[in-house]
N, C-alpha and C. Protein backbone atom coordinates (compact mmCIF):
# COMPACT_ATOMS: atom_id res chain seq x y z
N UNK A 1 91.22 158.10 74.53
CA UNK A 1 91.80 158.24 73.21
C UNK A 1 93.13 157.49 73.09
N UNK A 2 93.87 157.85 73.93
CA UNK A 2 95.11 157.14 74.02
C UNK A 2 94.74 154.97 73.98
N UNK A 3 93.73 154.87 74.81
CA UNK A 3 93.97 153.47 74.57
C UNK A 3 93.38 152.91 73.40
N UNK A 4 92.33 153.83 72.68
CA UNK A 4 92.06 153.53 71.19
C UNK A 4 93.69 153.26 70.69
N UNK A 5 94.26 154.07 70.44
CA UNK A 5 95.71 154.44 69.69
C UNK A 5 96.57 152.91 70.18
N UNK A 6 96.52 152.71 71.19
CA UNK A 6 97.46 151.55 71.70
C UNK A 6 96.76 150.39 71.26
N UNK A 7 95.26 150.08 71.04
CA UNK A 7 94.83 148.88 70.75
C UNK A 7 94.97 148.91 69.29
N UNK A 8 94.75 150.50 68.75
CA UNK A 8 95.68 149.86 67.44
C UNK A 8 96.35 149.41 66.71
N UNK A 9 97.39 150.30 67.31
CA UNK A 9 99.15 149.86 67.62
C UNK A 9 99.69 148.15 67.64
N UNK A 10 98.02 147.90 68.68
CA UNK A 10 98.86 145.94 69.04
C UNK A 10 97.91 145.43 67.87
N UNK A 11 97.62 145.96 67.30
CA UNK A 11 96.50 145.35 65.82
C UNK A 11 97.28 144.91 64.83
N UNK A 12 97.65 146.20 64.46
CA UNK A 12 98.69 146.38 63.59
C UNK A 12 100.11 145.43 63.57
N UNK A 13 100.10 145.39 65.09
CA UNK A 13 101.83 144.41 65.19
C UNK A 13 100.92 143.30 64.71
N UNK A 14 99.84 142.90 65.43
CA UNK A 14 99.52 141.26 65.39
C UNK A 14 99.20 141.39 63.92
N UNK A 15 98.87 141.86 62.80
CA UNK A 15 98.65 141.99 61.77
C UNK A 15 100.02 141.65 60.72
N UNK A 16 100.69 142.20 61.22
CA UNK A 16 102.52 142.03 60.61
C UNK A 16 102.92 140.93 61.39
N UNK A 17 102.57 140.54 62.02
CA UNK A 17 103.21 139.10 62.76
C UNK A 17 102.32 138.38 62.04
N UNK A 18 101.00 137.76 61.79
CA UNK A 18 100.41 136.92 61.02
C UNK A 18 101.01 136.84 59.71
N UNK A 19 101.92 137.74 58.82
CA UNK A 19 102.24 137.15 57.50
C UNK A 19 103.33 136.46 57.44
N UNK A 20 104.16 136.12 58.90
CA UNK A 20 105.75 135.41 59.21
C UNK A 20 104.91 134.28 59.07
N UNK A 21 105.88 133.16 58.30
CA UNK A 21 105.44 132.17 57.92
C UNK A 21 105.84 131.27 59.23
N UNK A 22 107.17 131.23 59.66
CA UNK A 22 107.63 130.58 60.62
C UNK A 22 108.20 131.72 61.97
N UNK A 23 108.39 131.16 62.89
CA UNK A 23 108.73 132.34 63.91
C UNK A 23 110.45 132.28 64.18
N UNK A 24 111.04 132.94 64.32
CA UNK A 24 112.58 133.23 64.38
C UNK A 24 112.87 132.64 65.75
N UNK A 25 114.52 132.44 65.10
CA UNK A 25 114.69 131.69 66.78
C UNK A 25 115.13 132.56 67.47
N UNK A 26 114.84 133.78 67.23
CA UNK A 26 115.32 135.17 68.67
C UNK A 26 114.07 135.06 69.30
N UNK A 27 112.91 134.92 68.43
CA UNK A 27 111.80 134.77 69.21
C UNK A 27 110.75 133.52 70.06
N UNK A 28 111.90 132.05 69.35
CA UNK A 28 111.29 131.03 69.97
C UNK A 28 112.09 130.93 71.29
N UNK A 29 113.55 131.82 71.34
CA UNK A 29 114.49 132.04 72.32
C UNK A 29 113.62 132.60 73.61
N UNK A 30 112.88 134.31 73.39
CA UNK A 30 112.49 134.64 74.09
C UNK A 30 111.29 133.95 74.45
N UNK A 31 110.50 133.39 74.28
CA UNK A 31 109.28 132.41 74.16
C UNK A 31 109.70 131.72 75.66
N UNK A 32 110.70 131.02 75.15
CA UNK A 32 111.08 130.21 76.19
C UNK A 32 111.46 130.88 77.73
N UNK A 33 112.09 131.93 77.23
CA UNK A 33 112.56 131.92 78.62
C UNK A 33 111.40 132.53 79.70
N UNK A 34 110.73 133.23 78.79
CA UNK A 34 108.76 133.60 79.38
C UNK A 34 108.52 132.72 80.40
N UNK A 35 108.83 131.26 79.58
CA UNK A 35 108.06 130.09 80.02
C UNK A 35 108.78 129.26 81.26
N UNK A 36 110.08 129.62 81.23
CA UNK A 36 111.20 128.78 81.95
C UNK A 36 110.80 130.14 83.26
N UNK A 37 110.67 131.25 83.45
CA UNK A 37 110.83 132.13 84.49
C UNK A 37 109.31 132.33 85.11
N UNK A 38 108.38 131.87 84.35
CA UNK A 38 106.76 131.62 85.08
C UNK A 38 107.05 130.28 85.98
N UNK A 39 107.65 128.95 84.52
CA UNK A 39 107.62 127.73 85.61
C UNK A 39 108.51 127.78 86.67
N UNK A 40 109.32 128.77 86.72
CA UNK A 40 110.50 128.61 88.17
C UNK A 40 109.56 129.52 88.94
N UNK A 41 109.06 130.75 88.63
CA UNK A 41 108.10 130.90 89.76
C UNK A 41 106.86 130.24 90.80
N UNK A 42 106.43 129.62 89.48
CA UNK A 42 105.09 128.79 90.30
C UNK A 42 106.19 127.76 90.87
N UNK A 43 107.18 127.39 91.00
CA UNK A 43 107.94 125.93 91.40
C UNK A 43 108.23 126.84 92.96
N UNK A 44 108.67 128.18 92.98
CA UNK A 44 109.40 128.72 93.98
C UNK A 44 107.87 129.19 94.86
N UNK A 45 107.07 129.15 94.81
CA UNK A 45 105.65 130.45 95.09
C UNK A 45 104.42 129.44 95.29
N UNK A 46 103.93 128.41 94.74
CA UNK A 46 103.17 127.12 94.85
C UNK A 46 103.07 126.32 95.75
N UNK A 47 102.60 125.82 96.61
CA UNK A 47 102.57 124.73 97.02
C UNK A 47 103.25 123.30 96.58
N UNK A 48 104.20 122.40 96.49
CA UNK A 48 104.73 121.28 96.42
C UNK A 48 103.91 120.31 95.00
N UNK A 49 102.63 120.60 95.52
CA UNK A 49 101.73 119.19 95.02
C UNK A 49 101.33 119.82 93.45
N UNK A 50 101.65 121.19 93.13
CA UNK A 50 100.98 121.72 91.94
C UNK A 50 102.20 121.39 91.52
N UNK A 51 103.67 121.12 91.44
CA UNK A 51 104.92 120.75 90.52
C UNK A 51 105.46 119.68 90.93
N UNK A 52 105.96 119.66 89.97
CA UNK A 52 106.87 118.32 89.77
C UNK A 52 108.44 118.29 89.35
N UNK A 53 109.45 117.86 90.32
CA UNK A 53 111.09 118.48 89.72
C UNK A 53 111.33 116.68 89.24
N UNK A 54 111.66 116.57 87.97
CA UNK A 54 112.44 115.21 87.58
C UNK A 54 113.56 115.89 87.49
N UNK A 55 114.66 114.81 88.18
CA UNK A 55 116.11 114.71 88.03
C UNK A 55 116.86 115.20 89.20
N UNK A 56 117.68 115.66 89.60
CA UNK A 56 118.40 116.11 90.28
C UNK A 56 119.51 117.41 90.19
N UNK A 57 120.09 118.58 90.92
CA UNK A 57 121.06 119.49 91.06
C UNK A 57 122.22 118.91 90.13
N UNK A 58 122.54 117.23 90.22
CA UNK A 58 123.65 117.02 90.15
C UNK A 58 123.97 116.87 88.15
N UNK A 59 122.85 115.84 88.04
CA UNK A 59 122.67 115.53 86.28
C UNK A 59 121.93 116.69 85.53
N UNK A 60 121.17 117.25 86.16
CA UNK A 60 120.00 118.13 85.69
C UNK A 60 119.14 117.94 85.96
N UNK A 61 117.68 118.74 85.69
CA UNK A 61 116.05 118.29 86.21
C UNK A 61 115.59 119.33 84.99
N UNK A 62 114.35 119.33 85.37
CA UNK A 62 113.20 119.79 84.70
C UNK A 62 112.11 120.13 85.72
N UNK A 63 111.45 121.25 85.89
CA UNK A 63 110.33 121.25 86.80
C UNK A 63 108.79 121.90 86.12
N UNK A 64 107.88 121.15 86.34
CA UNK A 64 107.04 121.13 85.65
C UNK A 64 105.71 120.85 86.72
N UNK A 65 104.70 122.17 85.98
CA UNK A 65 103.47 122.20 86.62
C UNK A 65 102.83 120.69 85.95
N UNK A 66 101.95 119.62 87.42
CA UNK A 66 101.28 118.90 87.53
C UNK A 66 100.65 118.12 88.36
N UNK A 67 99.37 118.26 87.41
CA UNK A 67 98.11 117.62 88.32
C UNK A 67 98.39 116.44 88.85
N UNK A 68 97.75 115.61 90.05
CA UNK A 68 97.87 114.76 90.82
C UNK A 68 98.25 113.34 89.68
N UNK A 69 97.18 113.60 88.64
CA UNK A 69 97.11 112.07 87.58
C UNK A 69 98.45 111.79 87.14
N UNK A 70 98.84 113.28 86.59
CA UNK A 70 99.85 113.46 85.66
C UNK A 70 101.43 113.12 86.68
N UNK A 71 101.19 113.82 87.86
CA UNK A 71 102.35 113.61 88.82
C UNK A 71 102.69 112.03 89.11
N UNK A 72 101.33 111.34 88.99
CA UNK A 72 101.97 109.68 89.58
C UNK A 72 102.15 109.24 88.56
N UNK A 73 102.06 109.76 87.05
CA UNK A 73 102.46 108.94 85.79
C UNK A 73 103.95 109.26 85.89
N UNK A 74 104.31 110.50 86.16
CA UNK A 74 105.47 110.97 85.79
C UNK A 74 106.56 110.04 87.05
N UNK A 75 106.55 110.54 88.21
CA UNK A 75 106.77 109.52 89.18
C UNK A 75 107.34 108.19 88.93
N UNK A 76 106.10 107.22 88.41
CA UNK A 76 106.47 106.07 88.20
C UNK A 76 106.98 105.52 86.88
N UNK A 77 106.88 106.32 85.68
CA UNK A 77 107.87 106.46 84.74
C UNK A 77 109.60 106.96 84.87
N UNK A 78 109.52 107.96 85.62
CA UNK A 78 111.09 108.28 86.63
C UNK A 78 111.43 106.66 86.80
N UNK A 79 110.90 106.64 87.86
CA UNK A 79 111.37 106.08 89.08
C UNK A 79 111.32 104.20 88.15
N UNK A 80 110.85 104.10 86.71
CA UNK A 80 111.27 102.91 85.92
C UNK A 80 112.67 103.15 85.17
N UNK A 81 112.79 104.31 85.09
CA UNK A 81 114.52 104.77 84.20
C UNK A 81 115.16 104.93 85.41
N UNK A 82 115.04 104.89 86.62
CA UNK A 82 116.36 105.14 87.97
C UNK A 82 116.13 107.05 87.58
N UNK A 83 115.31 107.76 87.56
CA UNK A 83 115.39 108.76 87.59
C UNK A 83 114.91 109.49 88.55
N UNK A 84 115.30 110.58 89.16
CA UNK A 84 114.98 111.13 90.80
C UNK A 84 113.84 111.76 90.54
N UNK A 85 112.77 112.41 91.52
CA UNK A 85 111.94 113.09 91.63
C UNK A 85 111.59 113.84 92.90
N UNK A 86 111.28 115.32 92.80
CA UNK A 86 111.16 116.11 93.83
C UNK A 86 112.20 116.26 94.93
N UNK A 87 113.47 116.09 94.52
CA UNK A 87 114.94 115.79 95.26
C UNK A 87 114.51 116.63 96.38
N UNK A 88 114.31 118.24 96.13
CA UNK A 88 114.40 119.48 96.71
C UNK A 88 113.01 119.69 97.47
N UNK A 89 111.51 118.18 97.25
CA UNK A 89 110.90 118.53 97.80
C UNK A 89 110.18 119.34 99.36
N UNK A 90 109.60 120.10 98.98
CA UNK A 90 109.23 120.19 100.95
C UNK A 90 107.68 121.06 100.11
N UNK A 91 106.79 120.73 101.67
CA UNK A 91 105.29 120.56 101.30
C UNK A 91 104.94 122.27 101.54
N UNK A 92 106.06 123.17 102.06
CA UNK A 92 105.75 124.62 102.56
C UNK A 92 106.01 125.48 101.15
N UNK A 93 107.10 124.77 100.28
CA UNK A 93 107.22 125.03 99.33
C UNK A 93 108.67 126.34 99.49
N UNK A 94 109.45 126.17 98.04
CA UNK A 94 110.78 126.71 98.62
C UNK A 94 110.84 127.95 99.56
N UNK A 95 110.13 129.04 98.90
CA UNK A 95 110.05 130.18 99.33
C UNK A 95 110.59 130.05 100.70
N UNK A 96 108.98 129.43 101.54
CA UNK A 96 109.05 128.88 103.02
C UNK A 96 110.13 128.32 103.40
N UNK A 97 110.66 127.06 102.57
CA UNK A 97 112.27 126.75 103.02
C UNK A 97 113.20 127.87 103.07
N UNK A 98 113.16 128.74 102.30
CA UNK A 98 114.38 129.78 102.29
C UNK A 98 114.15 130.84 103.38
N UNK A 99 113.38 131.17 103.69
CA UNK A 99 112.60 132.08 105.17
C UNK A 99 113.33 131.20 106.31
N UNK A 100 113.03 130.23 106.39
CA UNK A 100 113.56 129.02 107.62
C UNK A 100 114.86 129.23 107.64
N UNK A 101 115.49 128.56 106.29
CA UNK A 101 116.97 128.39 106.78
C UNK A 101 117.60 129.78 107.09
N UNK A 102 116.84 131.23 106.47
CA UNK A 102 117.67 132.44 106.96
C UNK A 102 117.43 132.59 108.16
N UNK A 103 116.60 131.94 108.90
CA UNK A 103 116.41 132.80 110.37
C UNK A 103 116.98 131.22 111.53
N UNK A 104 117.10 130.12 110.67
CA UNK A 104 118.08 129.12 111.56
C UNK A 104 119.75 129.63 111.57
């Protein structure tokens, strides 16, 4: 009974959210940061070869889930503007780096 009541409940919201014409920027705010704290996970928790970091600690970066195609486009588009890629790489992936350097 109770999860009848709750699937209503999210009916109803999604029902009042369909008549917003445009979405608020408290909510394109939170949107983002959804999206910025999944992609820093899969970047920290993944394997190397599923992301991609353009830029560097020093100017800024961007890290972004991608496939092998997408990784050598991105790569060699960088690397035509003098732009860095995978500065922070390692193939164990950070996590694994951060395990290492605490017990070196």
């Amino acid at each position: 009974m109770a999860g009848n009541r709750r699937q209503f409940q999210r009916e109803r919201q999604a029902d009042g959210l369909a008549g917003i014409a445009a979405p608020w920027k408290a909510d394109q705010d939170r949107l983002d940061t959804v999206l910025c704290a999944l992609i820093g996970l899969h970047w920290h928790l993944a394997p190397r070869d599923a992301s991609i970091m353009i830029g560097d600690r020093e100017a800024g970066y961007m890290v972004a889930r991608a496939s092998l195609d997408v990784r050598q486009r991105l790569v060699a588009a960088a690397a035509a503007r003098g732009v860095s890629t995978n500065v922070d790489w390692n193939p164990m992936g950070n996590a694994k780096t951060a395990q290492l350097a605490d017990q070196g």
